Short mmCIF file of C-alpha atoms in Angstrom, two decimals:
data_model
loop_
_atom_site.label_atom_id
_atom_site.label_comp_id
_atom_site.label_asym_id
_atom_site.label_seq_id
_atom_site.Cartn_x
_atom_site.Cartn_y
_atom_site.Cartn_z
CA ASP I 105 -3.29 11.95 -10.75
CA ILE I 106 -6.41 10.93 -9.17
CA GLN I 107 -6.95 12.47 -5.68
CA MET I 108 -8.37 10.64 -2.97
CA THR I 109 -10.11 12.52 0.02
CA GLN I 110 -11.23 10.84 3.09
CA SER I 111 -13.52 12.16 5.53
CA PRO I 112 -13.79 12.57 8.39
CA SER I 113 -9.90 12.99 9.38
CA SER I 114 -10.64 11.83 12.62
CA LEU I 115 -13.76 10.51 14.69
CA SER I 116 -14.40 9.36 18.31
CA ALA I 117 -16.79 6.59 18.68
CA SER I 118 -17.57 4.01 21.41
CA VAL I 119 -17.53 0.16 21.26
CA GLY I 120 -20.56 -0.88 19.67
CA ASP I 121 -21.09 2.05 17.53
CA ARG I 122 -21.57 1.85 13.56
CA VAL I 123 -19.00 3.91 11.94
CA THR I 124 -18.83 5.03 8.33
CA ILE I 125 -15.59 6.45 6.28
CA ILE I 126 -16.00 8.11 3.29
CA CYS I 127 -13.53 8.35 0.38
CA ARG I 128 -14.06 10.44 -2.54
CA ALA I 129 -12.02 10.43 -5.64
CA SER I 130 -11.40 13.32 -7.97
CA GLN I 131 -11.99 11.15 -11.31
CA THR I 132 -14.53 8.26 -11.59
CA PHE I 133 -13.46 4.79 -11.83
CA SER I 134 -14.80 1.34 -11.37
CA ASN I 135 -14.18 -0.88 -8.55
CA TYR I 136 -10.25 -0.71 -7.90
CA LEU I 137 -10.56 0.53 -4.49
CA SER I 138 -9.10 -0.94 -1.33
CA TRP I 139 -9.20 -0.15 2.27
CA PHE I 140 -6.63 -0.69 4.97
CA GLN I 141 -6.40 -0.77 8.63
CA GLN I 142 -3.20 0.65 10.37
CA LYS I 143 -1.94 0.48 13.88
CA SER I 144 0.34 2.63 15.66
CA GLY I 145 3.83 0.97 14.70
CA ARG I 146 2.58 -1.46 12.43
CA ALA I 147 2.13 -2.21 8.84
CA PRO I 148 -1.04 -1.58 7.04
CA GLN I 149 -3.39 -4.79 6.95
CA LEU I 150 -5.84 -5.17 3.97
CA LEU I 151 -9.65 -5.09 4.94
CA ILE I 152 -11.45 -4.64 1.86
CA TYR I 153 -10.55 -4.63 -2.21
CA GLY I 154 -12.66 -4.34 -5.38
CA ALA I 155 -14.47 -1.60 -3.22
CA SER I 156 -16.54 -4.54 -1.81
CA THR I 157 -14.61 -7.93 -1.42
CA LEU I 158 -13.64 -8.59 2.13
CA GLN I 159 -10.09 -10.04 2.60
CA ARG I 160 -9.49 -13.47 4.02
CA GLY I 161 -9.64 -13.52 7.75
CA VAL I 162 -11.14 -9.96 8.17
CA PRO I 163 -14.22 -9.96 10.64
CA LEU I 164 -17.42 -9.46 8.84
CA ARG I 165 -18.41 -6.21 10.77
CA PHE I 166 -16.27 -4.62 8.28
CA SER I 167 -17.83 -3.72 4.91
CA GLY I 168 -17.18 -1.77 1.86
CA SER I 169 -19.38 0.02 -0.86
CA GLY I 170 -19.53 2.48 -3.72
CA SER I 171 -18.34 3.11 -7.34
CA GLY I 172 -17.64 6.12 -9.34
CA THR I 173 -16.15 8.75 -7.10
CA HIS I 174 -17.93 7.72 -3.84
CA PHE I 175 -16.82 5.01 -1.65
CA THR I 176 -17.41 4.09 2.00
CA LEU I 177 -16.09 1.64 4.66
CA THR I 178 -18.61 0.44 7.26
CA ILE I 179 -17.78 -0.75 10.51
CA SER I 180 -21.05 -2.20 11.84
CA SER I 181 -20.18 -2.62 15.68
CA LEU I 182 -17.23 -1.12 16.57
CA GLN I 183 -14.74 -3.23 18.88
CA PRO I 184 -11.64 -2.36 21.03
CA GLU I 185 -9.28 -3.88 18.41
CA ASP I 186 -10.91 -1.74 15.60
CA PHE I 187 -9.24 1.88 17.18
CA ALA I 188 -6.79 2.64 14.40
CA THR I 189 -6.12 4.82 11.51
CA TYR I 190 -7.96 3.63 8.19
CA TYR I 191 -6.80 4.46 4.56
CA CYS I 192 -8.40 4.07 1.11
CA GLN I 193 -6.08 3.48 -1.85
CA GLN I 194 -7.09 3.36 -5.66
CA THR I 195 -5.26 1.11 -8.00
CA TYR I 196 -7.02 2.02 -10.99
CA SER I 197 -4.28 4.27 -12.41
CA ILE I 198 -0.64 5.01 -11.80
CA PRO I 199 0.22 6.57 -9.47
CA PHE I 200 -1.55 4.59 -6.78
CA THR I 201 -3.17 7.21 -4.46
CA PHE I 202 -4.01 7.23 -0.90
CA GLY I 203 -6.53 9.04 1.05
CA GLY I 204 -5.09 10.99 4.02
CA GLY I 205 -6.43 8.75 6.52
CA THR I 206 -9.05 8.48 9.15
CA LYS I 207 -8.00 8.32 12.92
CA VAL I 208 -10.71 6.32 14.92
CA ASP I 209 -10.09 6.68 18.56
CA ILE I 210 -11.98 6.06 21.88
CA LYS I 211 -14.63 8.40 22.89
CA GLU C 122 2.16 -18.77 5.35
CA VAL C 123 2.94 -15.81 3.10
CA GLU C 124 5.63 -13.47 4.78
CA LEU C 125 7.58 -10.41 3.27
CA VAL C 126 10.38 -9.07 5.45
CA GLU C 127 12.09 -5.95 4.61
CA SER C 128 15.73 -5.28 5.45
CA GLY C 129 18.56 -2.54 4.90
CA GLY C 130 17.26 0.47 6.31
CA GLY C 131 19.32 2.86 8.41
CA LEU C 132 20.72 6.23 8.98
CA VAL C 133 22.34 7.86 5.72
CA GLN C 134 23.37 11.56 4.92
CA PRO C 135 21.81 13.32 2.07
CA GLY C 136 23.17 12.48 -1.42
CA TRP C 137 24.14 8.94 -0.35
CA SER C 138 22.49 5.75 -1.46
CA LEU C 139 20.86 2.82 0.09
CA ARG C 140 19.61 -0.56 -0.71
CA LEU C 141 16.65 -2.36 0.89
CA SER C 142 15.75 -5.76 0.35
CA CYS C 143 12.32 -7.40 0.54
CA THR C 144 12.73 -11.14 0.96
CA ALA C 145 9.25 -13.27 0.29
CA SER C 146 8.17 -16.71 1.40
CA GLY C 147 5.25 -18.72 1.63
CA PHE C 148 4.13 -18.22 -1.88
CA ILE C 149 5.24 -18.44 -5.67
CA PHE C 150 7.23 -15.37 -5.76
CA GLY C 151 7.32 -15.05 -9.47
CA ASP C 152 3.50 -15.01 -9.76
CA TYR C 153 3.20 -11.75 -8.06
CA ALA C 154 4.06 -7.88 -8.65
CA VAL C 155 5.85 -6.34 -5.88
CA SER C 156 5.45 -2.95 -4.72
CA TRP C 157 7.19 -0.42 -2.23
CA PHE C 158 5.31 2.21 -0.27
CA ARG C 159 6.78 4.36 2.27
CA GLN C 160 5.33 6.50 5.42
CA ALA C 161 7.25 9.68 6.70
CA PRO C 162 6.92 10.01 10.48
CA GLY C 163 3.51 10.88 11.48
CA ARG C 164 2.37 11.11 8.03
CA GLY C 165 -0.12 9.02 5.72
CA LEU C 166 0.98 6.31 3.13
CA GLU C 167 2.71 7.10 -0.11
CA TRP C 168 3.29 4.58 -3.02
CA VAL C 169 6.88 4.62 -4.31
CA GLY C 170 6.84 2.15 -7.33
CA PHE C 171 6.31 -1.51 -8.55
CA ILE C 172 7.76 -4.22 -10.53
CA ARG C 173 5.73 -6.35 -12.69
CA THR C 174 6.11 -10.23 -13.35
CA LYS C 175 8.66 -11.51 -15.49
CA PRO C 176 6.28 -12.70 -18.05
CA TYR C 177 5.16 -9.04 -18.63
CA GLY C 178 9.09 -7.80 -18.72
CA GLY C 179 9.38 -7.24 -15.16
CA THR C 180 8.90 -3.61 -15.99
CA THR C 181 8.70 -0.87 -13.50
CA GLU C 182 6.52 2.22 -12.64
CA TYR C 183 7.61 5.00 -10.26
CA ALA C 184 6.21 8.05 -8.57
CA ALA C 185 7.07 11.12 -9.54
CA SER C 186 8.96 11.95 -6.41
CA VAL C 187 11.59 9.23 -6.74
CA ARG C 188 11.54 8.83 -10.61
CA GLY C 189 15.35 8.75 -11.77
CA ARG C 190 16.40 8.20 -8.31
CA PHE C 191 15.03 4.89 -7.26
CA ASN C 192 15.21 1.50 -9.12
CA ILE C 193 13.16 -1.68 -8.17
CA LEU C 194 14.61 -4.86 -9.27
CA ARG C 195 13.40 -8.26 -8.64
CA ASP C 196 15.34 -11.94 -8.35
CA ASP C 197 12.76 -14.58 -8.61
CA SER C 198 15.31 -17.41 -8.10
CA ARG C 199 15.67 -15.94 -4.49
CA SER C 200 12.39 -14.46 -3.97
CA ILE C 201 13.53 -11.08 -3.21
CA THR C 202 12.99 -7.54 -4.51
CA TYR C 203 15.18 -4.60 -3.97
CA LEU C 204 14.75 -1.04 -3.81
CA GLN C 205 17.80 0.87 -4.89
CA MET C 206 17.73 4.52 -3.58
CA ASN C 207 20.46 7.01 -4.79
CA SER C 208 20.82 10.62 -4.39
CA LEU C 209 18.77 10.54 -1.03
CA ARG C 210 17.21 13.52 0.06
CA THR C 211 15.80 14.16 3.74
CA ASP C 212 12.19 13.97 2.61
CA ASP C 213 12.85 10.49 1.71
CA THR C 214 12.91 9.72 5.40
CA GLY C 215 10.19 7.22 6.51
CA THR C 216 9.32 3.63 7.19
CA TYR C 217 9.53 1.50 3.87
CA TYR C 218 7.15 -1.41 3.24
CA CYS C 219 7.32 -3.93 0.52
CA SER C 220 3.80 -5.57 -0.43
CA ARG C 221 2.84 -8.17 -3.13
CA ALA C 222 0.04 -7.51 -5.65
CA PRO C 223 -2.05 -10.07 -7.51
CA THR C 224 -2.30 -9.20 -11.09
CA TYR C 225 -4.60 -9.58 -13.79
CA ARG C 226 -4.15 -9.29 -17.86
CA LYS C 227 -6.06 -6.77 -20.04
CA ARG C 228 -5.08 -6.15 -23.54
CA SER C 229 -1.98 -7.88 -23.05
CA LEU C 230 -1.03 -5.58 -20.38
CA GLU C 231 -0.66 -6.55 -16.83
CA TYR C 232 -2.39 -4.46 -13.98
CA LEU C 233 -2.12 -4.86 -10.26
CA SER C 234 -5.47 -5.39 -8.26
CA HIS C 235 -4.62 -4.82 -4.77
CA PHE C 236 -1.78 -5.21 -2.17
CA ASP C 237 -2.70 -8.17 0.27
CA HIS C 238 0.40 -8.79 2.02
CA TRP C 239 2.81 -6.31 3.74
CA GLY C 240 6.03 -6.44 5.24
CA GLN C 241 6.65 -5.15 8.70
CA GLY C 242 8.64 -2.23 7.14
CA THR C 243 12.28 -0.90 7.61
CA LEU C 244 13.21 2.77 8.66
CA VAL C 245 15.31 4.90 6.48
CA THR C 246 16.71 8.05 8.11
CA VAL C 247 18.15 10.70 5.81
CA SER C 248 20.01 13.36 7.88
CA SER C 249 23.14 15.20 8.10
#
């Protein structure tokens, strides 16, 4: 199984800050990496797929990059509605695995 | 508008069975694979299993934690996917989500790309 490790597990930031979340894989693979946002009590929402493709309707302040074993999600200017938990997920091999999540809260 | 709606959750005792449904609308259901995920209270996301499209046999894959106990089926005529859960355990407790996945073909096999639309989830509680 491919293990996905996210860092940090939590962070505090202010509106307007640039935020970067890292996801590392235990095995190298191409770009079958997605990022999700989940707000409390809600279903996950797809932000990024294919490591860097922005899902339709997602604001341009979200971006993804990386390949191999190192992937990043960047929020260029944090907005009040972005305070949530973020997960990475690989769909390269079964079982599809998630990172442990990064909770972004208000500083 | 794409929509997936889960139903069938509830409180059951260990060892019991439960069937969840995922009803889809707003897209051609038969063109997509469908996956189930779950989330234990206060925990992260876990993939449970998925079912391929009918052109690729409608075959299924499962996480090791549920293989042999859970079964996924699809009824394309009604745009519904089912998650049949047997021999339920207390650690099966959580919110269950269904999601659709665009697929692609590679060497005559069907692969899933990503999970772009999710239902709102249904809560399953396994407790005596």
